[in-house]
Short mmCIF file of C-alpha atoms and ligand atoms in Angstrom, two decimals:
data_model
loop_
_atom_site.label_atom_id
_atom_site.label_comp_id
_atom_site.label_asym_id
_atom_site.label_seq_id
_atom_site.Cartn_x
_atom_site.Cartn_y
_atom_site.Cartn_z
CA UNK A 158 65.39 80.61 104.61
CA UNK A 159 68.68 79.00 103.01
CA UNK A 160 71.76 80.82 103.08
CA UNK A 161 74.56 79.53 101.20
CA UNK A 162 77.68 81.31 101.87
CA UNK A 163 81.19 81.58 99.83
CA UNK A 164 84.52 82.24 101.02
CA UNK A 165 87.15 83.93 98.52
CA UNK A 166 90.55 83.16 100.21
CA UNK A 167 92.30 85.68 98.55
CA UNK A 168 90.25 88.72 100.12
CA UNK A 169 89.12 87.13 103.11
CA UNK A 170 85.50 87.80 101.87
CA UNK A 171 82.61 85.88 102.45
CA UNK A 172 79.69 86.34 100.00
CA UNK A 173 76.06 84.64 100.19
CA UNK A 174 73.17 83.68 98.60
CA UNK A 175 69.91 84.15 100.79
CA UNK A 176 67.13 82.42 99.42
CA UNK A 177 63.19 81.90 99.78
CA UNK A 178 62.83 78.10 99.94
CA UNK A 179 59.26 78.53 98.62
CA UNK A 180 59.44 80.64 95.77
CA UNK A 181 62.81 80.12 95.15
CA UNK A 182 63.74 84.24 94.95
CA UNK A 183 67.23 84.80 96.27
CA UNK A 184 69.58 87.80 96.89
CA UNK A 185 73.20 87.63 96.54
CA UNK A 186 75.18 89.80 99.22
CA UNK A 187 78.52 91.27 98.63
CA UNK A 188 79.91 89.39 95.79
CA UNK A 189 83.38 89.24 94.59
CA UNK A 190 85.07 89.77 91.25
CA UNK A 191 88.24 88.12 91.02
CA UNK A 192 91.22 90.42 90.45
CA UNK A 193 95.06 90.43 89.75
CA UNK A 194 96.32 93.94 90.16
CA UNK A 195 99.68 93.34 88.95
CA UNK A 196 98.58 91.88 85.31
CA UNK A 197 95.45 94.12 85.30
CA UNK A 198 93.58 91.15 84.87
CA UNK A 199 89.92 90.43 86.03
CA UNK A 200 88.73 87.07 85.95
CA UNK A 201 84.96 85.63 87.06
CA UNK A 202 85.71 82.27 88.93
CA UNK A 203 84.44 83.01 92.17
CA UNK A 204 81.09 84.83 90.81
CA UNK A 205 80.99 81.81 88.12
CA UNK A 206 80.75 79.76 91.06
CA UNK A 207 77.80 81.76 92.68
CA UNK A 208 76.17 81.41 89.14
CA UNK A 209 76.34 77.64 88.85
CA UNK A 210 74.95 77.44 92.67
CA UNK A 211 71.94 79.91 91.97
CA UNK A 212 71.14 77.81 88.58
CA UNK A 213 71.37 74.52 89.88
CA UNK A 214 69.24 75.48 92.73
CA UNK A 215 66.67 76.78 90.49
CA UNK A 216 66.55 80.33 92.27
CA UNK A 217 65.97 83.72 90.41
CA UNK A 218 67.59 86.59 91.52
CA UNK A 219 65.70 89.53 92.79
CA UNK A 220 68.57 91.76 94.56
CA UNK A 221 72.06 91.72 94.32
CA UNK A 222 73.17 93.26 97.72
CA UNK A 223 75.93 95.77 99.15
CA UNK A 224 76.69 96.32 102.58
CA UNK A 225 78.91 98.99 101.68
CA UNK A 226 81.40 100.42 98.83
CA UNK A 227 84.22 97.83 99.51
CA UNK A 228 87.74 98.81 99.69
CA UNK A 229 89.58 95.66 99.46
CA UNK A 230 87.77 93.76 96.59
CA UNK A 231 85.86 94.25 93.34
CA UNK A 232 82.42 93.71 93.26
CA UNK A 233 80.76 91.34 90.99
CA UNK A 234 77.47 93.16 91.13
CA UNK A 235 77.18 94.15 87.55
CA UNK A 236 78.69 91.35 86.37
CA UNK A 237 76.58 88.98 88.34
CA UNK A 238 73.21 91.54 87.04
CA UNK A 239 74.04 90.83 83.41
CA UNK A 240 74.12 87.01 83.74
CA UNK A 241 71.30 86.66 86.30
CA UNK A 242 69.24 89.35 86.38
CA UNK A 243 68.06 91.61 89.66
CA UNK A 244 68.66 95.01 90.99
CA UNK A 245 71.75 96.06 92.74
CA UNK A 246 71.05 97.81 96.04
CA UNK A 247 73.46 99.75 98.53
CA UNK A 248 72.57 102.09 101.49
CA UNK A 249 71.49 105.92 100.51
CA UNK A 250 74.54 107.49 101.78
CA UNK A 251 76.59 106.07 99.49
CA UNK A 252 75.93 109.59 97.69
CA UNK A 253 78.76 110.71 100.29
CA UNK A 254 80.88 108.20 99.41
CA UNK A 255 80.76 109.12 96.18
CA UNK A 256 81.42 112.64 96.69
CA UNK A 257 84.34 111.89 98.61
CA UNK A 258 85.70 109.71 95.89
CA UNK A 259 84.75 110.71 92.76
CA UNK A 260 86.53 113.81 92.27
CA UNK A 261 89.78 112.19 93.52
CA UNK A 262 89.65 109.75 90.79
CA UNK A 263 88.24 112.33 88.16
CA UNK A 264 85.64 109.78 86.89
CA UNK A 265 82.48 111.80 87.18
CA UNK A 266 81.96 111.30 83.46
CA UNK A 267 81.35 107.79 84.11
CA UNK A 268 80.37 107.68 87.61
CA UNK A 269 77.15 109.61 88.83
CA UNK A 270 77.64 111.30 92.26
CA UNK A 271 73.75 110.51 92.79
CA UNK A 272 74.42 107.19 92.82
CA UNK A 273 71.76 106.16 89.79
CA UNK A 274 74.56 103.68 88.63
CA UNK A 275 72.62 101.44 91.70
CA UNK A 276 69.07 100.20 90.93
CA UNK A 277 68.06 101.08 94.42
CA UNK A 278 69.26 103.42 97.35
CA UNK A 279 68.02 101.82 100.82
CA UNK A 280 67.15 104.04 103.59
CA UNK A 281 67.52 103.19 107.04
CA UNK A 282 64.36 101.29 108.11
CA UNK A 283 63.31 100.39 104.68
CA UNK A 284 61.74 96.72 103.70
CA UNK A 285 61.72 95.10 100.78
CA UNK A 286 60.74 91.69 99.36
CA UNK A 287 62.76 88.46 98.59
CA UNK A 288 60.04 86.26 97.12
CA UNK A 289 58.04 85.95 100.38
CA UNK A 290 61.08 86.87 102.97
CA UNK A 291 60.76 90.60 104.59
CA UNK A 292 64.30 92.16 104.42
CA UNK A 293 64.76 95.58 106.47
CA UNK A 294 67.77 97.58 105.91
CA UNK A 295 69.32 98.95 109.27
CA UNK A 296 71.84 101.93 108.56
CA UNK A 297 74.96 100.77 110.57
CA UNK A 298 77.63 103.51 109.69
CA UNK A 299 81.31 103.38 111.07
CA UNK A 300 83.47 101.74 109.06
CA UNK A 301 82.49 103.78 106.32
CA UNK A 302 79.37 106.50 106.21
CA UNK A 303 77.41 104.26 104.08
CA UNK A 304 77.19 100.62 105.76
CA UNK A 305 73.71 99.13 105.96
CA UNK A 306 73.19 95.71 107.44
CA UNK A 307 70.26 93.51 105.78
CA UNK A 308 68.30 92.12 108.49
CA UNK A 309 66.59 89.11 106.44
CA UNK A 310 64.22 86.89 108.91
CA UNK A 311 66.30 85.56 112.04
CA UNK A 312 69.47 86.46 109.92
CA UNK A 313 71.35 89.74 109.95
CA UNK A 314 74.23 90.56 107.23
CA UNK A 315 76.31 92.98 109.15
CA UNK A 316 79.11 93.64 106.64
CA UNK A 317 82.37 94.58 107.91
CA UNK A 318 80.45 96.29 110.99
CA UNK A 319 81.00 93.32 113.06
CA UNK A 320 83.76 90.68 112.60
CA UNK A 321 84.00 87.15 114.54
CA UNK A 322 84.15 87.62 118.26
CA UNK A 323 87.63 86.94 118.35
CA UNK A 324 88.52 89.64 115.85
CA UNK A 325 86.23 92.34 116.89
CA UNK A 326 85.09 94.90 114.33
CA UNK A 327 86.42 96.28 111.30
CA UNK A 328 88.99 99.60 110.94
CA UNK A 329 87.10 102.76 111.32
CA UNK A 330 89.85 104.95 109.61
CA UNK A 331 88.85 105.08 106.01
CA UNK A 332 87.53 108.78 104.95
CA UNK A 333 84.40 109.01 106.66
CA UNK A 334 84.71 106.40 109.27
CA UNK A 335 84.25 107.03 112.88
CA UNK A 336 84.74 104.76 115.76
CA UNK A 337 82.14 106.67 117.74
CA UNK A 338 79.46 106.13 115.02
CA UNK A 339 80.62 102.71 114.81
CA UNK A 340 79.93 102.15 118.30
CA UNK A 341 76.48 103.34 118.26
CA UNK A 342 76.00 101.13 115.05
CA UNK A 343 77.14 97.89 116.98
CA UNK A 344 74.83 98.82 119.92
CA UNK A 345 71.88 98.56 117.64
CA UNK A 346 72.55 95.35 116.20
CA UNK A 347 73.23 94.06 119.71
CA UNK A 348 69.57 94.82 120.59
CA UNK A 349 68.29 92.28 117.99
CA UNK A 350 67.09 89.20 119.51
CA UNK A 351 69.91 87.03 121.15
CA UNK A 352 69.63 84.12 118.85
CA UNK A 353 69.59 86.57 115.94
CA UNK A 354 72.46 84.89 113.04
CA UNK A 355 74.87 87.32 112.44
CA UNK A 356 77.01 86.87 108.77
CA UNK A 357 80.18 88.88 108.38
CA UNK A 358 81.44 90.04 104.99
CA UNK A 359 85.48 89.10 106.23
CA UNK A 360 87.09 87.08 108.51
CA UNK A 361 90.72 87.12 109.36
CA UNK A 362 91.20 83.92 111.66
CA UNK A 363 93.86 83.70 114.10
CA UNK A 364 96.51 80.62 113.63
CA UNK A 365 94.59 77.28 114.10
CA UNK A 366 91.09 78.40 113.54
CA UNK A 367 89.59 77.85 109.96
CA UNK A 368 87.61 80.66 108.26
CA UNK A 369 84.18 81.10 110.06
CA UNK A 370 81.27 83.79 109.37
CA UNK A 371 78.62 83.26 111.45
CA UNK A 372 77.71 84.10 115.01
CA UNK A 373 74.90 84.94 117.19
CA UNK A 374 74.03 88.62 118.61
CA UNK A 375 74.27 86.86 122.08
CA UNK A 376 77.82 85.52 121.37
CA UNK A 377 78.84 88.81 119.96
CA UNK A 378 77.48 90.57 123.22
CA UNK A 379 79.13 88.44 125.72
CA UNK A 380 82.10 87.65 123.32
CA UNK A 381 83.61 90.02 120.97
CA UNK A 382 87.10 91.09 121.94
CA UNK A 383 86.14 94.66 121.13
CA UNK A 384 82.84 95.38 121.92
CA UNK A 385 80.66 92.85 124.02
CA UNK A 386 78.01 94.67 126.43
CA UNK A 387 80.43 95.70 129.05
CA UNK A 388 82.74 97.89 126.85
CA UNK A 389 81.74 101.42 126.94
CA UNK A 390 81.90 104.00 124.08
CA UNK A 391 84.82 105.59 125.43
CA UNK A 392 87.20 102.09 125.76
CA UNK A 393 85.62 100.98 122.58
CA UNK A 394 86.79 104.04 120.77
CA UNK A 395 90.37 104.65 122.22
CA UNK A 396 91.04 100.79 121.46
CA UNK A 397 89.54 100.64 117.83
CA UNK A 398 91.81 103.84 117.13
CA UNK A 399 94.96 102.05 118.77
CA UNK A 400 94.39 99.53 116.48
CA UNK A 401 94.00 101.60 113.66
CA UNK A 402 96.63 103.77 114.05
CA UNK A 403 99.34 103.35 111.75
CA UNK A 404 97.73 100.70 110.26
CA UNK A 405 98.61 100.25 106.46
CA UNK A 406 95.89 101.05 103.93
CA UNK A 407 94.57 97.46 102.37
CA UNK A 408 97.02 96.95 99.69
CA UNK A 409 94.31 97.32 96.93
CA UNK A 410 92.09 100.28 98.30
CA UNK A 411 92.02 102.86 95.44
CA UNK A 412 92.15 100.31 92.78
CA UNK A 413 88.80 98.32 93.76
CA UNK A 414 87.12 101.40 95.03
CA UNK A 415 86.57 103.15 91.42
CA UNK A 416 85.19 100.23 90.28
CA UNK A 417 82.88 99.45 93.41
CA UNK A 418 81.56 102.98 92.95
CA UNK A 419 80.23 102.32 89.45
CA UNK A 420 78.44 99.30 90.85
CA UNK A 421 81.26 96.66 89.20
CA UNK A 422 81.39 98.36 86.13
CA UNK A 423 84.92 99.36 84.55
CA UNK A 424 83.96 102.75 82.77
CA UNK A 425 84.44 104.12 79.83
CA UNK A 426 87.04 102.79 77.68
CA UNK A 427 89.84 105.26 76.43
CA UNK A 428 90.11 106.05 72.66
CA UNK A 429 92.40 102.88 72.32
CA UNK A 430 89.26 100.66 73.37
CA UNK A 431 90.99 99.72 76.66
CA UNK A 432 89.37 100.41 79.96
CA UNK A 433 91.66 101.70 82.93
CA UNK A 434 91.88 101.92 86.87
CA UNK A 435 93.47 105.37 87.70
CA UNK A 436 96.20 105.78 90.64
CA UNK A 437 95.99 109.32 91.21
CA UNK A 438 99.70 110.56 92.10
CA UNK A 439 100.97 112.89 94.68
CA UNK A 440 104.52 114.30 93.53
CA UNK A 441 106.45 117.33 94.23
FE1 LIG B 219 84.81 96.97 104.10
#
């Protein structure tokens, strides 16, 4: 199995191309569209880099996978699908995330609540193929209610559920997030064989360390500063909630969400032909 990471320094996101070296089938995990929210401009520089790589390797894309509906970057899933083909997949609890956010944005006319804008909604335990590789879906909620991890060969793509051991885990204070639930999701990931390679979706390195994205189940189980094997649920939840308290929302939050809820589409243009990202206002 070939795994090629792509690090986006602007959003600290790591996207992956996972390929079967025999059939040249591949999947793209957690892609990024470059977005300048001040100018309202999107560019495809990062996604084009992935496209060039896929073409240079002679891969064909079978799946474009999302570990969850991201709140800190725009997914390039729809763009990649147009350019490379493949099916867009995400966890089936995404319907809960849609039911929470779509009424807030009032975008039901172009953002189906049933998740049909995605090609496939994966259930926990479901398996699928990437060429001759078998991938299994593990439901790992906590950061959001719909987070999934993709277990492919000896690797697992954990999204934001586990970050690098010296950082810990992602926050659990978004709507539907829950530190107790995340604790059990992580415990589940830590039951995978010790040498399972874990690939995270983000890295926020401390000063002096270069960005990194790969660890093993055993490293996480022994070294994760928030949730190694010795940490009880009670201690983890207290520390996670302490860290999340008063933490500012990601500066993009509302902007990427409504695009990512459409699997990366920008929605129906208004009568002037322009598509908008909306920001709901609470005002007296
Ligand atoms: Fe996230």
